[in-house]
Tab-separated table of C-alpha atoms in Angstrom:
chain	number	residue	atom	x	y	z
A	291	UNK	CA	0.000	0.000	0.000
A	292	UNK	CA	1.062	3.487	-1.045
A	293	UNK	CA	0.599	5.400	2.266
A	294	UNK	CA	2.366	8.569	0.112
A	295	UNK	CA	0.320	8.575	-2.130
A	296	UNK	CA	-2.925	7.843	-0.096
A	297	UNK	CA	-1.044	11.340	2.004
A	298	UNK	CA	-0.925	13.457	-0.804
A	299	UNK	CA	-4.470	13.172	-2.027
A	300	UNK	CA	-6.235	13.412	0.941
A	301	UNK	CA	-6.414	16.693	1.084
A	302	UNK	CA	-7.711	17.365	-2.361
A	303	UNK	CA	-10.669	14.679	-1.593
A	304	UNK	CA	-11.539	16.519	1.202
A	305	UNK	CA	-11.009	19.729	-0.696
A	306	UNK	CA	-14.321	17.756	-3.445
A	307	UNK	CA	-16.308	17.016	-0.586
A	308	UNK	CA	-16.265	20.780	1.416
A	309	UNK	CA	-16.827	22.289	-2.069
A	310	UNK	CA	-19.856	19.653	-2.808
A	311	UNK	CA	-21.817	20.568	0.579
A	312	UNK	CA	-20.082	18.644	3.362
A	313	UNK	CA	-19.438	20.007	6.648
A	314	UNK	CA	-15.684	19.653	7.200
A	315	UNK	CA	-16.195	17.303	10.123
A	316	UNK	CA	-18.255	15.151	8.280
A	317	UNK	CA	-16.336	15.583	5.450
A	318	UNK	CA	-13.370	14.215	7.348
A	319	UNK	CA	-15.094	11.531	8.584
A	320	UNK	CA	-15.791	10.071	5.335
A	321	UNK	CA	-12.508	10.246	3.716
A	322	UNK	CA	-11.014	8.722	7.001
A	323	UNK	CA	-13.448	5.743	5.893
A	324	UNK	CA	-12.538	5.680	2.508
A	325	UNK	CA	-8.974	5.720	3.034
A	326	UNK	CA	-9.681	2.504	5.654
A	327	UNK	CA	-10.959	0.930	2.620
A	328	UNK	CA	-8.274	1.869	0.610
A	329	UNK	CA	-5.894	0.277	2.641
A	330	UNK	CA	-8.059	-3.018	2.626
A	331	UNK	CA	-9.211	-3.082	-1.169
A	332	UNK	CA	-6.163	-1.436	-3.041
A	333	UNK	CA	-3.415	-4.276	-2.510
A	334	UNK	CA	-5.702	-6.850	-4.320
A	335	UNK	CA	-7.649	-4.454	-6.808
A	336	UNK	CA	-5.717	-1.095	-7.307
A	337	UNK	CA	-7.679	1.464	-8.830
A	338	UNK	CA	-6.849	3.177	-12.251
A	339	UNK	CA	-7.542	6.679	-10.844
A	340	UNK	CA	-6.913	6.565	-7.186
A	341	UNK	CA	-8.106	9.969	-6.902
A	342	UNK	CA	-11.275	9.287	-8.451
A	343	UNK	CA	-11.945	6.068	-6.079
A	344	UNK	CA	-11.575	8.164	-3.050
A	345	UNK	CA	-13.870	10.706	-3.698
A	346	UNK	CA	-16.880	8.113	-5.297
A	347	UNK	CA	-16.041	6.089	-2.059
A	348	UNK	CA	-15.977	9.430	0.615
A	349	UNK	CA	-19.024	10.734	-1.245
A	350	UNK	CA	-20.855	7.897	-0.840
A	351	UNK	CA	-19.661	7.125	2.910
A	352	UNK	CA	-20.628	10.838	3.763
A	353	UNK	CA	-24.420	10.245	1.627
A	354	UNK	CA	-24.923	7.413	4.263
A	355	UNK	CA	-23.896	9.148	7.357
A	356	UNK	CA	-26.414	11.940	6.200
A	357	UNK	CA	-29.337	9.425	5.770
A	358	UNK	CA	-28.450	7.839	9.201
A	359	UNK	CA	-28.544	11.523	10.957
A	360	UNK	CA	-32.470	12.717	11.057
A	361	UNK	CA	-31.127	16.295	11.992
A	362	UNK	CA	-29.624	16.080	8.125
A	363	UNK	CA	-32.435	14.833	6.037
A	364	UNK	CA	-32.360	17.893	3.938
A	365	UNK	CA	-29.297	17.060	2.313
A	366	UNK	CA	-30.920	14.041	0.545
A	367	UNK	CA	-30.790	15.930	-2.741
A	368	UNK	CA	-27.609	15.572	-2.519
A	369	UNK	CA	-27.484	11.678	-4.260
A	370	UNK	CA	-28.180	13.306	-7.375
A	371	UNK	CA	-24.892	15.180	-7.355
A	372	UNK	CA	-22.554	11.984	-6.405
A	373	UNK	CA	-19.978	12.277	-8.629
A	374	UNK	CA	-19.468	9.404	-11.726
A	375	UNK	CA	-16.652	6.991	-11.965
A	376	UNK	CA	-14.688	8.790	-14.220
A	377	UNK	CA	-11.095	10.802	-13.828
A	378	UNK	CA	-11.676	13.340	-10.781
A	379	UNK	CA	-10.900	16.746	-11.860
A	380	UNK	CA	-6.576	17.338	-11.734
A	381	UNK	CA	-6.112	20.019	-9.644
A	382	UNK	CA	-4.664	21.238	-6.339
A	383	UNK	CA	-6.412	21.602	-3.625
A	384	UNK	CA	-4.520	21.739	-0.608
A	385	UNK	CA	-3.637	25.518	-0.223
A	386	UNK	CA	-7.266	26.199	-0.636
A	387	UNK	CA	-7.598	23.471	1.972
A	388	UNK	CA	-5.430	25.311	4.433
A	389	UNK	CA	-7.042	28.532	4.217
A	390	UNK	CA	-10.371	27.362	4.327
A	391	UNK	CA	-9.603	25.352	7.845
A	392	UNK	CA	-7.935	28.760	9.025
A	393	UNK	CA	-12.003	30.415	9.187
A	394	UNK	CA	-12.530	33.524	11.067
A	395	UNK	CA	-14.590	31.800	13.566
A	396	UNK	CA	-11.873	29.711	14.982
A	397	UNK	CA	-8.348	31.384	17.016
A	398	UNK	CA	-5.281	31.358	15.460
A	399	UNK	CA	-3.874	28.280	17.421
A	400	UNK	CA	-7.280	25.931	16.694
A	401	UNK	CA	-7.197	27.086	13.168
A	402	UNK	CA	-3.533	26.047	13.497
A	403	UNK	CA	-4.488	23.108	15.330
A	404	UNK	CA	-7.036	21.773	13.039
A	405	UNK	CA	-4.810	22.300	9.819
A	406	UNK	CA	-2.671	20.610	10.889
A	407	UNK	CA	-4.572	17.634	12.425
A	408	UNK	CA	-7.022	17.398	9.188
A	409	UNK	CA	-4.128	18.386	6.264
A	410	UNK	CA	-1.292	18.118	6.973
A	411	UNK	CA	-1.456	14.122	8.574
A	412	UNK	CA	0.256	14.855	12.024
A	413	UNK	CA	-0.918	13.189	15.080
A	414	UNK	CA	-2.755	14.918	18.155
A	415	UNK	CA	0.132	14.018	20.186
A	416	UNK	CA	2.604	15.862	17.395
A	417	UNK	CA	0.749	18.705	17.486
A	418	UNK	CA	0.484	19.098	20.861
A	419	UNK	CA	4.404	18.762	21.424
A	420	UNK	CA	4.708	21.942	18.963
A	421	UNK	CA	2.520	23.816	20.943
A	422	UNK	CA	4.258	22.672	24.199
A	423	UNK	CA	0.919	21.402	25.556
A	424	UNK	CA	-0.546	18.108	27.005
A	425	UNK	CA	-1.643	16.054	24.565
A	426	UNK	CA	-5.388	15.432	26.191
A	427	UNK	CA	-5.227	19.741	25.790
A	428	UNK	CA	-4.764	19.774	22.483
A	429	UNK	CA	-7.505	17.021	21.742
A	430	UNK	CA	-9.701	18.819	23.261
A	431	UNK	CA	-8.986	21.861	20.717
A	432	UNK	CA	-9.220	20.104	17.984
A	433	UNK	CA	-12.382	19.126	18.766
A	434	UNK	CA	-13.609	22.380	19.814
A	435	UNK	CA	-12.560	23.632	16.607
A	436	UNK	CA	-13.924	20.485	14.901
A	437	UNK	CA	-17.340	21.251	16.121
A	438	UNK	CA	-16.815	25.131	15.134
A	439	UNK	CA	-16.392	24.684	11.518
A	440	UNK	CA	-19.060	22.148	11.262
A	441	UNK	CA	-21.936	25.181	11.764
A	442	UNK	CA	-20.309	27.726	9.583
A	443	UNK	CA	-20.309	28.190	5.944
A	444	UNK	CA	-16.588	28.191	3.632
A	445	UNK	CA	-17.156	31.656	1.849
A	446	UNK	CA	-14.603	33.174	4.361
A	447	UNK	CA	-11.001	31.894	3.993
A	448	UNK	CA	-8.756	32.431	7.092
A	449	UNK	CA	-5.641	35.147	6.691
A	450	UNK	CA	-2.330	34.584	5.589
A	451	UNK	CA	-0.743	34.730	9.208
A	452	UNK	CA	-2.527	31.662	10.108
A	453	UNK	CA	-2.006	29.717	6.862
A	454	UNK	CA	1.606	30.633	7.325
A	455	UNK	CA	1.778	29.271	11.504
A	456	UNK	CA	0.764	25.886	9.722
A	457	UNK	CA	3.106	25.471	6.930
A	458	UNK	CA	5.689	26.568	9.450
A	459	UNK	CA	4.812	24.056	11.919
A	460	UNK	CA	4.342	21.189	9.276
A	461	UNK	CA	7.884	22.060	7.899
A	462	UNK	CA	9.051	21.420	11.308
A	463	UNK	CA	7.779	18.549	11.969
A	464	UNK	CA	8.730	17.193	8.277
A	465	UNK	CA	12.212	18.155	8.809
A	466	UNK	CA	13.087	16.609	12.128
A	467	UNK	CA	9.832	14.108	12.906
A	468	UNK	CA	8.271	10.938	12.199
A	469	UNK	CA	6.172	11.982	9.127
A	470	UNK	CA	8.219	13.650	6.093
A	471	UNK	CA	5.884	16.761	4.815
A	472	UNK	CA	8.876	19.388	4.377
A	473	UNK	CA	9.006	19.226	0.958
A	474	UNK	CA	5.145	19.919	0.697
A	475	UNK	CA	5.277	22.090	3.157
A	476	UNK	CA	8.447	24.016	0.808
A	477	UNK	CA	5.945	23.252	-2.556
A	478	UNK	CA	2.823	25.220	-0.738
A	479	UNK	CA	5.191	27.924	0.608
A	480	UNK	CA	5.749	28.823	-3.007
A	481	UNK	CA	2.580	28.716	-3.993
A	482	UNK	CA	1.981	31.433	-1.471
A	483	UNK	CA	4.619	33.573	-2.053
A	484	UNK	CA	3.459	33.203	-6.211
A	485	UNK	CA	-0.242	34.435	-4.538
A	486	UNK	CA	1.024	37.313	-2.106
A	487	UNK	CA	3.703	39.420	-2.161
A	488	UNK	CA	4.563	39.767	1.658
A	489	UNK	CA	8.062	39.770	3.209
A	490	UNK	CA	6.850	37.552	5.972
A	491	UNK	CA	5.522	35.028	3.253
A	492	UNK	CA	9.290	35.261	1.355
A	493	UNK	CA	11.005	34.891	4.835
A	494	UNK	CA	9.521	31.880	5.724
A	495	UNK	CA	10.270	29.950	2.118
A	496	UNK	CA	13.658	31.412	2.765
A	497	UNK	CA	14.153	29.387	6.266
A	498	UNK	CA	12.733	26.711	4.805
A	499	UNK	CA	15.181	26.387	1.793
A	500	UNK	CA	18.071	27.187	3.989
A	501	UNK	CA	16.978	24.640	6.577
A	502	UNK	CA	16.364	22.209	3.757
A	503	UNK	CA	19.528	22.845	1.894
A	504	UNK	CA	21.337	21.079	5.165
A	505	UNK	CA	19.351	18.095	5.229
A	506	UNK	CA	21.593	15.559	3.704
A	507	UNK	CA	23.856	16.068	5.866
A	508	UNK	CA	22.178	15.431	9.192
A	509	UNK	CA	22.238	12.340	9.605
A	510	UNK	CA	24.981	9.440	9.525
A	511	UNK	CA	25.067	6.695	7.368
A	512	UNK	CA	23.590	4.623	10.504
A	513	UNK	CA	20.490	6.942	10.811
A	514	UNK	CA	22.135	9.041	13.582
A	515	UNK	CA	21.730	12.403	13.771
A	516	UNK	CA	25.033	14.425	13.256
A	517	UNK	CA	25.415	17.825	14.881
A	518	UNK	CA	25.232	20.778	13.005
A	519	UNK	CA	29.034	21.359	14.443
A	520	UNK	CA	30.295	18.660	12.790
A	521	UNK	CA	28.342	18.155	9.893
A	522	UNK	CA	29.973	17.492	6.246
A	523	UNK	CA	29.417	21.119	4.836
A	524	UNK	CA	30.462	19.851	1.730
A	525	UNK	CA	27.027	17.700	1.102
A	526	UNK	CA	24.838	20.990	1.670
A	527	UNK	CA	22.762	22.108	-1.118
A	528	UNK	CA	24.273	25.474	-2.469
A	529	UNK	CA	21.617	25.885	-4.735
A	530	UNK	CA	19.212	25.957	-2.548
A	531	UNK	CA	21.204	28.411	-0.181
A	532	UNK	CA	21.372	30.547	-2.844
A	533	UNK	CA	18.278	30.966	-3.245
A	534	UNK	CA	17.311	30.953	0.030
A	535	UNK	CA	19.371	34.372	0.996
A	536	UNK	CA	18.608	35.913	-2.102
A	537	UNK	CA	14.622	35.574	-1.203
A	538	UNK	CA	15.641	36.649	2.372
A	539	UNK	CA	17.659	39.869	0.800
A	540	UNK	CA	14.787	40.706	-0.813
A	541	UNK	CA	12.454	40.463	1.836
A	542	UNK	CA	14.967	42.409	4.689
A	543	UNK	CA	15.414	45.145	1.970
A	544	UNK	CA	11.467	46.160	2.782
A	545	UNK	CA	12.102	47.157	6.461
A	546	UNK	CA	8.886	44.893	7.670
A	547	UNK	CA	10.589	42.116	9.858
A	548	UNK	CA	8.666	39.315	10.699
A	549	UNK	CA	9.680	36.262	13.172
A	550	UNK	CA	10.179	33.937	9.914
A	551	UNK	CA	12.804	36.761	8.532
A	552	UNK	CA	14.652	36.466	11.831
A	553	UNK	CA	15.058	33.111	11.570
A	554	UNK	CA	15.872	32.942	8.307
A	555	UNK	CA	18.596	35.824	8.743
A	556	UNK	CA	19.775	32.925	11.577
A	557	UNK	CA	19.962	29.944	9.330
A	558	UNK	CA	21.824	31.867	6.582
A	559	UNK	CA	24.337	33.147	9.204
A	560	UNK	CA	24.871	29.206	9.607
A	561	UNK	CA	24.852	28.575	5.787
A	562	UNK	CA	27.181	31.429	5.077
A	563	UNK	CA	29.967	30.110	7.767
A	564	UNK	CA	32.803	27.902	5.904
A	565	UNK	CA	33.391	25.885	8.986
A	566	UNK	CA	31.726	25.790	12.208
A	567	UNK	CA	34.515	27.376	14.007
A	568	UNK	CA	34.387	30.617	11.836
A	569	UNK	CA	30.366	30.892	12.594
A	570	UNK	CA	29.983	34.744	13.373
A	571	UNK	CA	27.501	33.818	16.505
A	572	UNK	CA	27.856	37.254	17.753
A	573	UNK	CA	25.459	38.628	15.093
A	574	UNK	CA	23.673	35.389	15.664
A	575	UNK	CA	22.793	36.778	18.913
A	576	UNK	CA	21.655	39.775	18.253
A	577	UNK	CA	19.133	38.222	15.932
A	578	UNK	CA	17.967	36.186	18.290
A	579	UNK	CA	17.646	39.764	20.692
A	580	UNK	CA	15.649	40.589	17.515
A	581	UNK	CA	13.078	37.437	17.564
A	582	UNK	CA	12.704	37.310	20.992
A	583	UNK	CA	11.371	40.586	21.007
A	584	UNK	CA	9.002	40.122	18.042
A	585	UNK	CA	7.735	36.691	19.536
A	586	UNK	CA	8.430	36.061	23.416
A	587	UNK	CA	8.254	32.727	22.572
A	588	UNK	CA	10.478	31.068	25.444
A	589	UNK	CA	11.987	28.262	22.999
A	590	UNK	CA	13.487	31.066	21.117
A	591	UNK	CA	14.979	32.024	24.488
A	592	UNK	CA	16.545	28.523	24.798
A	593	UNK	CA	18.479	28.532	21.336
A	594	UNK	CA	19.570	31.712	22.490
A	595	UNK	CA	21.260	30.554	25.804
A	596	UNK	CA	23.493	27.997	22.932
A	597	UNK	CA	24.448	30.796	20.963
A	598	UNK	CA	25.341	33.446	23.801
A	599	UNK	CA	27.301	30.286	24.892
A	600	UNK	CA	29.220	30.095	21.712
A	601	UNK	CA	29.894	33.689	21.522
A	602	UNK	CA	30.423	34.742	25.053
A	603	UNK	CA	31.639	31.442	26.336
A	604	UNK	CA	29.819	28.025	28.240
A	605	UNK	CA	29.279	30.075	31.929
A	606	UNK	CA	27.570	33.010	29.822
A	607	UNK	CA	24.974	30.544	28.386
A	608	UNK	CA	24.058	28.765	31.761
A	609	UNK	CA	23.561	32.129	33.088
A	610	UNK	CA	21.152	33.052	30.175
A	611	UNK	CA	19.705	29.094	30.778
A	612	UNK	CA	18.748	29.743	34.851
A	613	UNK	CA	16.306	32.679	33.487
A	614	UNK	CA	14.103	30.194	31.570
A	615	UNK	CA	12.230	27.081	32.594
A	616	UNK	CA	13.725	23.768	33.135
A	617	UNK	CA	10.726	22.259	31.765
A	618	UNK	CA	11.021	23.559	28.080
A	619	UNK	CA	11.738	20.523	25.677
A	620	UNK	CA	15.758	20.050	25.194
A	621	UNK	CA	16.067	22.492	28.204
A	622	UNK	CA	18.143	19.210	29.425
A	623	UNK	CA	20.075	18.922	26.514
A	624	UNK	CA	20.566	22.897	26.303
A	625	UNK	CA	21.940	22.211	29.644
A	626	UNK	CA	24.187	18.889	29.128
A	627	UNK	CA	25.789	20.693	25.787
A	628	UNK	CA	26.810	23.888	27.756
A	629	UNK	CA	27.950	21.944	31.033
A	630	UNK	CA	30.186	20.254	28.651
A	631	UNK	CA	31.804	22.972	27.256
A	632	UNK	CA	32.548	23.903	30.351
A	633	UNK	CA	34.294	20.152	31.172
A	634	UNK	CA	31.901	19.653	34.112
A	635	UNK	CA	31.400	16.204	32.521
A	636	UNK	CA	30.085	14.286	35.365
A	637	UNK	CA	27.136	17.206	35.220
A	638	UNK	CA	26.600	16.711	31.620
A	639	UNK	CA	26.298	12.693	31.621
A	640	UNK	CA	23.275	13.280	33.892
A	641	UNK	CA	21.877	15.697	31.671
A	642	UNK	CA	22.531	14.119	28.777
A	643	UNK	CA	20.967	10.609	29.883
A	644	UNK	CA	17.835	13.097	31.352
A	645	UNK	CA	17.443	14.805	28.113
A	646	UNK	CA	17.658	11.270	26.269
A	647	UNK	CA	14.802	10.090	28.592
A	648	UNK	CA	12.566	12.861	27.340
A	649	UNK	CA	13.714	12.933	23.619
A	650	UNK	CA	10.602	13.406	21.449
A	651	UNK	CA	12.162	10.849	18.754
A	652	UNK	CA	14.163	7.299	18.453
A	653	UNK	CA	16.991	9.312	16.650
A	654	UNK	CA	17.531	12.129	18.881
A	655	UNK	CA	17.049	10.195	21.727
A	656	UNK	CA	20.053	7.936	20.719
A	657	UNK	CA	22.190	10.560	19.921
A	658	UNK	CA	21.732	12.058	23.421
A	659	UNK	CA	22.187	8.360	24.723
A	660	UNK	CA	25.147	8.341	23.108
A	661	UNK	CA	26.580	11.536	24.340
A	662	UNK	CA	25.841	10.459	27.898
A	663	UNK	CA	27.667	7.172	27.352
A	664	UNK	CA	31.072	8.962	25.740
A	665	UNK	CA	30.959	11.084	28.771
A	666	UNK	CA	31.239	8.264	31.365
A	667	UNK	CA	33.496	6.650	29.146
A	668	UNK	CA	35.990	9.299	29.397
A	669	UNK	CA	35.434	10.264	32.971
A	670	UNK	CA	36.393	6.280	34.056
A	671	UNK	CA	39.903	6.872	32.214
């Protein structure tokens, strides 16, 4: 079974069945069922237009869930309009998608929430780790938000802020999770910065490209992750840097900065640095002064503490670490990394083994293992 491909047209079947007069929650619903039976039907009998299966199939599924529901029997007029075997239409749905789940009725974070949820694949529990929140929390959202859209009509497409929060979070979670979306989440990103000519819309494709540009080099051979310190600079993608800072140029050169700008200006300071050791992390820094001003946002605070460490030294980074919470995710590791850089190894064994207990993946988790174990093995010389 394709589970790619069943991914990428999900969102364009739900896209049909919004646009044909599903609420989205029923909507969802029904695709959900079709794709069960996709997975159960396909491996013997694969369709010649999977597309076209999924919506007959959803449409159908919903049609039945609307006969079963009393409260719904208006919508019978809708069997007339079930849509005919034949090749479903070829388009693109899924940007549409996204601004159409960020409505006006919902809040930023449960339009955020529910994108990313009903779009973009991720799991409650994923979601709820981005927005640093128990996972029961964040069910609860989604369901909150679930049961919002379903009593509203789609004529009024959410704004570009929000639609932005969600490609930014499913990027992340591409990049460095369980579920690879960031290079959909980089192929909508154009598509919006094609639609709307907005420095905060450019900044964003521009972290993602620089980001992305790295990620052959990230990991080992083995699967393990490799530290951006010691990564092979020479397997980086310069094309894609290139681009990347020239979109970022662009967008500084407008005097509007935006939180994805700052970040991007971060990731090409990175980029731009021939070797690790010749990374200007003073002026990384100061950008970093510059986004935690535009966002408060206390993880922001934490990858500060590692660069004022690198430019002002290990004891200058704890110091910025005892301001912030010891509960943030990688505070730990935040805490092991500058602890050893200050050769208090017995200190950073502990933290490293705590962070590894805590690690939100297999990979990172064994990479902090590892650290932990190298540590003891050189303190018992």
């Amino acid at each position: 079974m394709d589970e790619v491909l069943l991914r990428s047209l999900t969102p364009s079947v739900l896209a049909i069945l919004v646009r044909r007069g599903a609420d989205f929650a029923a909507a969802e619903d029904a695709v959900q069922d079709a794709l069960v039976e996709a997975v159960r039907v396909w491996p013997a009998a694969p369709p010649r237009d999977p597309k076209g299966w999924l919506v007959t199939v959803a449409w159908r599924r919903f049609l039945d869930a609307v006969r079963a529901d009393a409260a719904r029997r208006r919508r019978e007029d809708l069997v007339d309009e079930e849509p005919g075997p034949g090749p479903a239409p070829a388009t693109d749905d899924t940007l549409q998608l996204y601004f159409l789940c960020a409505h006006p009725s919902l809040t930023p974070s449960s339009a955020v929430a529910l994108t990313l949820r009903a779009v973009g694949g991720l799991t409650t529990r994923q979601i709820a780790q981005a927005y640093l929140v128990p996972e029961a929390t964040m069910a609860q959202r989604i369901s909150r938000a679930k049961r919002t859209v379903s009593s509203v009509r789609f004529d009024q497409p959410g704004d570009v802020a929000t639609v932005l929060r969600v490609l930014y979070l499913v990027f992340n979670e591409g990049y460095s999770g369980d579920v690879d979306l960031a290079a959909e989440a980089i192929r909508l990103t154009r598509q919006l910065a094609a639609r709307f000519d907005h420095p905060e819309v450019a900044g964003l494709l521009a972290l993602m490209l620089l980001h992305h540009a790295r990620r052959a080099s990230r990991t080992a051979p083995d699967g393990s992750l490799v530290p951006l310190a010691e990564q092979d600079r020479g397997r980086w993608d310069t094309h894609s840097i290139a681009e990347g800072v020239t979109i970022l140029q662009a967008a500084l050169a407008r005097d509007r900065l935006g939180e994805f700008q700052a970040q991007a200006a971060i990731a090409a300071l990175h980029a731009d640095a021939p070797t690790a050791e010749e990374t200007d992390w003073p002026q990384i820094v100061e950008w970093y002064d510059e986004l935690a001003r535009l966002t408060d946002n206390p993880v922001v605070r934490l990858n500060r503490a590692v660069a004022v460490g690198e430019a002002e030294g290990p004891r200058a980074g704890l110091a910025a670490l005892a301001a912030l919470d010891a509960s943030l995710p990688r505070h730990a590791a935040v805490a092991a990394y500058l602890h050893e850089r200050d050769g208090d190894l017995a200190t950073a064994a502990r933290l490293y083994a705590e962070a590894a207990r805590k690690a939100p993946n297999l990979a990172e988790r064994d990479h902090l293992t590892r650290r932990a174990a190298r540590l003891n093995a050189r303190r018992s010389r």
